[in-house]
XYZ file of C-alpha atoms in Angstrom:
511
model
C 45.677 14.797 -18.959
C 42.936 17.398 -19.264
C 39.263 17.290 -18.607
C 36.462 19.771 -19.157
C 34.133 20.004 -16.188
C 31.093 21.934 -15.151
C 31.222 23.108 -11.546
C 28.320 24.281 -9.392
C 29.089 26.841 -6.724
C 27.189 27.475 -3.490
C 24.741 29.829 -5.156
C 23.885 27.315 -7.834
C 25.788 29.063 -10.651
C 27.697 26.983 -13.170
C 31.460 27.476 -13.582
C 33.183 26.024 -16.636
C 36.856 25.185 -16.710
C 39.517 22.670 -17.655
C 41.282 20.487 -15.122
C 44.943 19.700 -15.683
C 46.408 17.415 -13.030
C 43.708 18.410 -10.573
C 43.866 22.219 -11.198
C 41.498 24.501 -13.073
C 43.232 26.327 -15.931
C 40.835 29.265 -16.301
C 43.177 31.457 -14.270
C 41.578 30.712 -10.912
C 42.797 27.688 -8.977
C 39.866 25.688 -7.697
C 39.760 22.597 -5.559
C 37.435 19.807 -6.466
C 34.848 18.806 -3.917
C 35.203 15.442 -2.331
C 33.722 12.755 -4.538
C 30.889 11.098 -2.664
C 30.528 7.375 -2.461
C 27.375 5.604 -3.665
C 26.303 5.033 -0.071
C 26.606 8.752 0.722
C 24.657 9.832 -2.333
C 21.990 7.146 -1.967
C 19.782 9.451 0.043
C 19.238 11.752 -2.928
C 15.521 11.919 -3.654
C 13.244 13.750 -5.995
C 10.687 16.220 -4.772
C 7.234 14.880 -5.775
C 5.792 17.100 -8.519
C 2.333 17.247 -6.840
C 0.582 17.407 -10.184
C 1.081 17.175 -13.907
C -0.329 14.828 -16.524
C 1.792 11.853 -15.481
C 0.935 12.262 -11.799
C -2.809 12.331 -12.416
C -2.562 9.345 -14.764
C -0.762 7.438 -12.012
C -3.588 8.346 -9.630
C -6.200 7.080 -12.103
C -4.217 3.871 -12.643
C -3.956 3.251 -8.885
C -7.699 3.981 -8.540
C -8.537 1.370 -11.193
C -6.098 -1.120 -9.672
C -7.688 -0.799 -6.214
C -11.181 -0.918 -7.673
C -10.628 -3.996 -9.825
C -8.843 -6.026 -7.143
C -11.147 -5.334 -4.214
C -14.231 -5.114 -6.401
C -13.671 -8.774 -7.301
C -12.674 -9.778 -3.760
C -15.593 -8.008 -2.052
C -18.209 -9.404 -4.441
C -17.271 -13.022 -3.874
C -20.661 -13.549 -2.211
C -22.203 -13.655 -5.712
C -19.724 -16.331 -6.808
C -20.190 -18.134 -3.482
C -23.938 -18.615 -3.963
C -23.515 -19.949 -7.491
C -20.578 -22.198 -6.565
C -22.400 -23.529 -3.503
C -25.487 -24.371 -5.566
C -23.374 -26.034 -8.224
C -21.563 -28.202 -5.669
C -24.840 -29.172 -4.001
C -26.215 -30.315 -7.358
C -23.142 -32.545 -7.678
C -24.049 -34.142 -4.323
C -21.276 -32.538 -2.211
C -22.342 -32.575 1.449
C -19.761 -29.915 2.357
C -20.683 -27.494 -0.404
C -21.067 -24.454 1.874
C -17.750 -24.746 3.697
C -15.822 -25.613 0.528
C -17.292 -22.692 -1.417
C -16.576 -20.314 1.477
C -12.956 -21.469 1.729
C -12.211 -20.263 -1.819
C -13.081 -16.667 -0.904
C -11.318 -16.889 2.467
C -8.110 -18.012 0.762
C -8.333 -15.045 -1.606
C -8.585 -12.330 1.058
C -6.163 -14.151 3.386
C -3.515 -14.547 0.681
C -3.901 -10.925 -0.430
C -3.012 -9.565 2.988
C -0.706 -12.318 4.237
C 1.641 -12.068 1.238
C 1.726 -8.260 1.142
C 5.211 -8.267 2.765
C 6.425 -10.239 -0.265
C 5.062 -7.468 -2.449
C 6.970 -4.855 -0.460
C 10.233 -6.795 -0.731
C 9.816 -7.433 -4.463
C 9.017 -3.778 -5.070
C 12.318 -2.730 -3.514
C 14.234 -5.389 -5.456
C 12.737 -5.248 -8.960
C 10.673 -2.041 -8.907
C 7.074 -0.901 -8.614
C 6.243 -1.407 -12.278
C 7.530 -4.975 -12.595
C 5.938 -6.075 -9.313
C 2.546 -4.717 -10.371
C 2.971 -6.274 -13.812
C 3.611 -9.708 -12.288
C 0.616 -9.196 -10.015
C -1.593 -8.303 -12.973
C -0.498 -11.387 -14.912
C -1.215 -13.623 -11.902
C -4.674 -12.152 -11.253
C -5.629 -12.333 -14.920
C -4.190 -15.820 -15.355
C -5.662 -17.133 -12.105
C -9.155 -15.954 -12.999
C -8.872 -17.328 -16.546
C -7.726 -20.760 -15.315
C -10.588 -20.766 -12.799
C -13.055 -20.715 -15.684
C -11.946 -24.261 -16.588
C -12.355 -25.654 -13.048
C -15.800 -24.483 -11.935
C -16.658 -28.123 -11.120
C -13.392 -28.781 -9.270
C -13.320 -26.806 -6.030
C -9.875 -28.173 -5.115
C -8.422 -26.573 -8.235
C -10.229 -23.314 -7.420
C -8.398 -23.224 -4.091
C -5.210 -22.701 -6.093
C -6.362 -20.718 -9.144
C -8.932 -18.412 -7.518
C -7.777 -18.478 -3.904
C -3.970 -18.553 -3.960
C -3.035 -17.495 -7.512
C -5.456 -14.563 -7.739
C -4.766 -13.652 -4.085
C -0.997 -13.559 -4.658
C -1.474 -11.401 -7.735
C -3.704 -9.022 -5.775
C -1.073 -8.798 -3.023
C 1.678 -7.972 -5.522
C -0.428 -5.303 -7.237
C -2.107 -3.665 -4.217
C 0.929 -2.522 -2.214
C 2.620 -0.749 -5.182
C -0.658 1.053 -5.954
C -0.336 2.824 -2.602
C 3.451 3.200 -2.630
C 3.632 4.855 -6.066
C 1.501 7.794 -4.890
C 4.293 9.076 -2.653
C 6.548 9.378 -5.696
C 4.222 11.879 -7.360
C 2.411 13.580 -4.470
C 3.457 15.102 -1.169
C 1.311 18.143 -0.527
C -1.852 16.329 -1.681
C -0.832 12.816 -0.622
C -3.727 12.296 1.799
C -6.358 13.505 -0.657
C -4.962 11.397 -3.491
C -4.801 8.323 -1.234
C -8.435 8.943 -0.366
C -9.448 9.012 -4.023
C -7.416 5.901 -4.856
C -8.696 3.819 -1.934
C -12.242 4.953 -2.746
C -11.868 2.925 -5.931
C -12.647 -0.259 -4.008
C -15.875 1.298 -2.671
C -16.995 2.443 -6.129
C -16.341 -0.929 -7.760
C -17.845 -2.817 -4.802
C -21.056 -0.808 -5.230
C -21.268 -1.509 -8.970
C -19.878 -5.015 -9.500
C -22.315 -7.156 -7.402
C -25.271 -6.193 -9.580
C -23.366 -6.690 -12.839
C -21.741 -9.937 -11.723
C -25.064 -11.323 -10.529
C -26.612 -10.686 -13.960
C -23.588 -12.213 -15.649
C -23.619 -15.392 -13.551
C -27.378 -15.800 -13.891
C -27.424 -15.558 -17.680
C -24.044 -17.019 -18.675
C -22.832 -19.209 -15.795
C -19.640 -19.245 -13.735
C -17.233 -20.215 -16.517
C -17.992 -17.241 -18.768
C -18.227 -14.941 -15.733
C -14.689 -15.894 -14.688
C -13.443 -15.151 -18.210
C -15.049 -11.707 -18.099
C -13.445 -11.112 -14.677
C -10.143 -12.196 -16.228
C -10.475 -9.458 -18.848
C -11.313 -6.922 -16.134
C -8.276 -8.092 -14.128
C -6.063 -7.393 -17.142
C -6.603 -3.675 -16.468
C -4.033 -4.089 -13.675
C -1.398 -4.877 -16.312
C -2.104 -1.625 -18.146
C -2.056 0.281 -14.838
C 1.424 -1.115 -14.187
C 2.718 0.581 -17.342
C 1.892 3.967 -15.791
C 3.926 3.325 -12.637
C 7.187 5.101 -13.398
C 8.996 5.527 -10.052
C 10.708 8.854 -9.374
C 12.541 7.812 -6.203
C 15.758 5.785 -6.568
C 15.782 2.259 -5.100
C 17.015 1.709 -1.530
C 20.806 1.493 -1.154
C 22.367 -1.923 -0.564
C 23.007 -2.853 3.074
C 26.342 -1.913 4.586
C 28.716 -4.822 4.961
C 29.936 -4.862 8.555
C 32.771 -7.019 9.902
C 31.554 -10.138 11.664
C 28.151 -10.150 9.997
C 27.275 -13.557 8.546
C 26.561 -14.018 4.856
C 22.988 -15.074 5.649
C 22.469 -11.916 7.710
C 23.786 -9.770 4.887
C 21.566 -11.538 2.353
C 18.534 -11.119 4.605
C 19.208 -7.413 4.947
C 19.403 -7.097 1.181
C 15.758 -8.179 1.004
C 14.227 -6.734 4.177
C 14.484 -3.069 5.096
C 15.584 -3.377 8.736
C 15.758 0.398 9.043
C 11.964 0.427 9.347
C 12.119 -1.890 12.345
C 14.650 0.389 14.012
C 12.016 3.116 14.078
C 10.129 2.926 17.366
C 7.230 4.917 15.962
C 6.725 2.428 13.143
C 6.862 -0.555 15.497
C 4.188 0.967 17.740
C 2.012 1.874 14.768
C 2.468 -1.486 13.002
C 1.432 -3.361 16.169
C -1.426 -1.034 17.171
C -3.251 -1.343 13.840
C -3.537 -5.187 13.928
C -4.655 -5.019 17.562
C -7.454 -2.635 16.589
C -8.499 -4.836 13.673
C -9.373 -7.846 15.849
C -12.847 -6.359 16.238
C -12.938 -4.111 13.183
C -14.199 -6.672 10.644
C -16.802 -8.315 12.909
C -19.748 -6.010 11.989
C -19.074 -6.501 8.271
C -19.409 -10.274 8.548
C -22.203 -10.578 11.111
C -24.344 -7.537 10.344
C -26.731 -9.478 8.088
C -27.428 -12.121 10.727
C -27.777 -9.435 13.402
C -30.423 -7.604 11.339
C -32.269 -10.850 10.668
C -32.425 -11.636 14.414
C -33.122 -8.120 15.728
C -35.183 -6.580 12.903
C -36.896 -9.400 10.959
C -38.370 -8.348 7.672
C -35.916 -5.472 7.137
C -33.200 -5.386 4.489
C -30.369 -7.589 5.736
C -27.744 -6.168 3.370
C -28.748 -2.504 3.630
C -26.517 -1.613 6.654
C -23.422 -3.077 4.952
C -24.280 -1.160 1.776
C -24.503 2.036 3.853
C -21.065 1.321 5.340
C -19.620 0.806 1.861
C -21.099 4.014 0.442
C -19.995 6.326 3.264
C -16.625 4.552 3.469
C -15.821 5.719 -0.046
C -16.999 9.220 0.843
C -14.974 9.220 4.059
C -11.775 8.275 2.251
C -11.984 11.361 0.065
C -13.115 13.744 2.840
C -10.567 12.680 5.444
C -7.856 12.377 2.810
C -8.432 16.064 2.076
C -8.479 16.922 5.807
C -5.216 15.018 6.365
C -3.433 17.366 3.933
C -4.432 20.512 5.800
C -1.673 22.333 7.722
C -1.061 21.269 11.326
C -3.325 18.210 11.055
C -1.917 15.205 12.920
C -2.624 12.179 10.730
C -1.931 9.654 13.486
C -4.340 11.451 15.821
C -6.953 11.475 13.067
C -6.586 7.722 12.671
C -6.852 7.256 16.429
C -10.100 9.207 16.402
C -11.494 6.917 13.693
C -10.709 3.799 15.770
C -12.282 5.287 18.905
C -15.510 6.084 17.064
C -15.601 2.741 15.204
C -15.121 0.851 18.480
C -17.728 2.917 20.312
C -20.349 2.523 17.584
C -19.688 -1.230 17.360
C -20.448 -1.528 21.077
C -23.659 0.498 20.580
C -25.054 -1.830 17.905
C -26.835 -4.220 20.348
C -28.506 -1.220 22.016
C -30.163 0.075 18.837
C -33.925 0.027 19.237
C -34.892 0.805 15.662
C -33.695 -0.169 12.219
C -33.336 3.476 11.164
C -31.029 4.173 14.102
C -28.984 1.154 13.021
C -28.668 2.653 9.537
C -27.468 5.968 11.011
C -24.793 4.135 13.009
C -23.797 2.162 9.901
C -23.427 5.375 7.893
C -21.194 6.880 10.598
C -19.106 3.693 10.863
C -18.487 3.757 7.131
C -17.388 7.380 7.255
C -14.684 6.683 9.846
C -13.773 3.393 8.211
C -12.819 5.482 5.186
C -10.762 7.748 7.444
C -8.742 4.816 8.792
C -8.060 3.270 5.374
C -7.151 6.495 3.552
C -4.437 7.340 6.112
C -2.455 4.078 5.907
C -0.263 5.228 3.009
C 0.364 8.826 4.183
C 1.293 7.741 7.726
C 3.694 5.119 6.349
C 5.413 7.873 4.337
C 5.456 10.209 7.354
C 7.146 7.641 9.594
C 9.405 5.679 7.226
C 9.999 8.116 4.387
C 9.878 7.351 0.650
C 12.545 4.622 0.840
C 10.881 2.607 3.598
C 7.203 3.246 2.835
C 6.728 0.338 0.423
C 7.847 -2.354 2.844
C 6.215 -0.490 5.725
C 2.835 -0.801 3.989
C 3.483 -4.392 2.907
C 4.468 -5.694 6.338
C 1.609 -3.795 7.995
C -0.940 -5.439 5.688
C 0.683 -8.808 6.361
C 0.283 -8.324 10.122
C -3.342 -7.271 9.582
C -4.192 -10.571 7.887
C -4.221 -12.418 11.221
C -6.824 -10.321 13.120
C -8.978 -9.895 10.014
C -9.129 -13.684 9.714
C -9.483 -14.559 13.416
C -11.913 -11.867 14.646
C -15.140 -12.857 12.810
C -14.926 -16.608 13.642
C -14.432 -15.793 17.340
C -17.539 -13.586 17.257
C -19.438 -16.412 15.549
C -18.264 -18.847 18.236
C -19.567 -16.525 20.964
C -22.885 -16.143 19.153
C -23.286 -19.921 18.894
C -22.857 -20.235 22.674
C -24.908 -17.217 23.780
C -27.539 -17.000 21.064
C -27.135 -13.200 20.966
C -24.843 -10.645 19.371
C -24.741 -8.496 22.503
C -21.520 -9.977 23.900
C -19.753 -10.421 20.517
C -20.348 -6.789 19.467
C -19.379 -5.365 22.857
C -16.141 -7.358 22.856
C -15.514 -6.427 19.208
C -15.559 -2.742 20.182
C -12.754 -3.124 22.721
C -9.779 -3.852 20.357
C -10.260 -0.635 18.305
C -10.335 1.385 21.526
C -7.234 -0.382 22.859
C -5.383 0.014 19.559
C -6.185 3.729 19.488
C -4.844 4.057 23.041
C -1.533 2.316 22.319
C -0.999 4.671 19.365
C -0.523 7.506 21.890
C 2.903 5.970 22.557
C 3.977 7.246 19.130
C 4.004 10.765 20.603
C 6.198 9.622 23.506
C 9.117 8.175 21.521
C 11.622 9.697 19.157
C 13.517 7.913 16.438
C 17.245 8.452 15.993
C 17.622 10.835 13.046
C 19.380 9.380 10.036
C 22.103 11.094 8.076
C 20.778 14.294 6.521
C 19.035 13.597 3.279
C 20.039 15.358 0.153
C 18.270 18.444 -1.046
C 15.472 17.143 -3.271
C 15.518 17.944 -6.924
C 12.743 20.450 -7.401
C 11.698 19.384 -10.883
C 12.389 15.727 -11.622
C 10.996 16.066 -15.134
C 13.935 18.268 -16.215
C 16.429 15.415 -16.193
C 18.558 14.308 -19.112
C 17.381 11.270 -21.024
C 20.772 9.671 -20.510
C 23.324 10.121 -17.729
C 27.070 9.914 -17.888
C 28.820 6.869 -16.541
C 30.202 9.032 -13.710
C 26.688 10.091 -12.627
C 25.374 6.549 -12.758
C 28.312 5.282 -10.746
C 27.733 7.810 -7.998
C 24.002 7.221 -7.931
C 22.784 10.741 -8.604
C 21.931 12.974 -11.538
C 23.381 16.384 -12.139
C 22.850 18.916 -9.403
C 23.797 19.637 -5.845
C 23.503 17.150 -2.993
C 24.258 17.143 0.750
C 25.629 20.671 0.508
C 28.665 19.527 -1.503
C 29.733 20.824 -4.869
C 29.505 18.150 -7.484
C 31.160 18.048 -10.896
C 29.646 16.921 -14.170
C 32.219 15.200 -16.309
C 32.205 15.999 -20.010
C 35.105 13.671 -20.796
C 36.863 10.857 -19.018
C 40.479 11.639 -19.836
C 41.713 12.477 -16.333
C 42.571 9.567 -14.119
C 40.724 8.975 -10.844
C 44.084 8.888 -9.067
C 44.682 12.575 -9.794
C 41.278 13.487 -8.433
C 41.873 11.458 -5.291
C 45.227 13.105 -4.712
C 43.655 16.536 -5.087
C 40.905 15.692 -2.620
C 43.406 14.538 -0.013
C 45.241 17.850 -0.333
């Protein structure tokens, strides 16, 4: 039995030869390196190219995906007014609460089901998960156009169906960036997340004109067409990192436990730094969303006659700017991204507590502009920090589960502030209390510097140029889970024929 092989020595030079019964017949005996198991070679990862046509197209696709999804979600107020009026004309005494519940279900479902998106991404891939999400958002919005008079149906089509689609599409739009960018990951995340700010600034005006002249049904159909852009964005998401390895089967572990581990990446929850970070962010967000919801009422009470929506518009504009600026800063050498995010929470909390003390409307606008700037800082760093702590393999589920945990404080915080306002008649106490959670969350994040995670097995040397890969791999390469090259410091052979038996190779390795 003979087999032609291509060997790679320690200096990276190729050595050709023929193996006969485990020996090289080119005149120089040579032992084969130990064949690695799939579990050992699973850590092989590609080095992100940090540029190139495909990488920038992925960035544009993620930008459009973020913009479309949150542009529609954030402009629900336009739909709310039209839907509320329509229900009132039908004689519904609960028109306001029913119309508001549709939008609440959308944002709640988007964040609450983000862990499902992370799990699906690891199981079926970034592209397929985003594709399913795009079909659900497009289909949900299209079906909503037939039920504008049936708010109960809108709970499912607009609230749950569109919200689930947004959840499935949003998490991959952040996770895919780490496959193509490393050096510029913060800056690219800033540009992508700024998509929601850009679309939120443009869509309210356009949607208002559309609803006024054509009604809700045609407006939903137009939004359905816009949502279909997510499907085309999904086609750009070609992952470069291999999927996570299957869980190790340990003696005594139940079948249910093994199945659960095949879906959930428990390695993330073994990282103390991730646990602290994933709990600190939701704590901070208990007060984070309060100014967004109650700012209009606060302006109406404190500064009657002034523009009620102007402060929120200022927050939205500078938030988009802050995402790009702080994304760029986060990529600079020796910049601590976690510390930068802590700083944003401290300043957001402090400025929230200062809102009741503002004596003029112009000072309120200055505070709103500053809050938006640091809001952008916080949002743009979610993806990069997840990659820093959990690595490429765990980042997808790390982002998904974090967003799922954030759904609770984002939903609970504003109603609690409204309850306090109803009992006190002032926003002084609600805003002061809303500033405390961001400060507390920023403080608990200091614990990240005090703990160390147990290092995993050394990862393989990344492949420097993932674009120079063969279009097809040999069965041997596929079986061992890695393409041609060098991994974990071991020499690896590339089989040109499969004539030699695996038994002869095993015997040679044991010798």
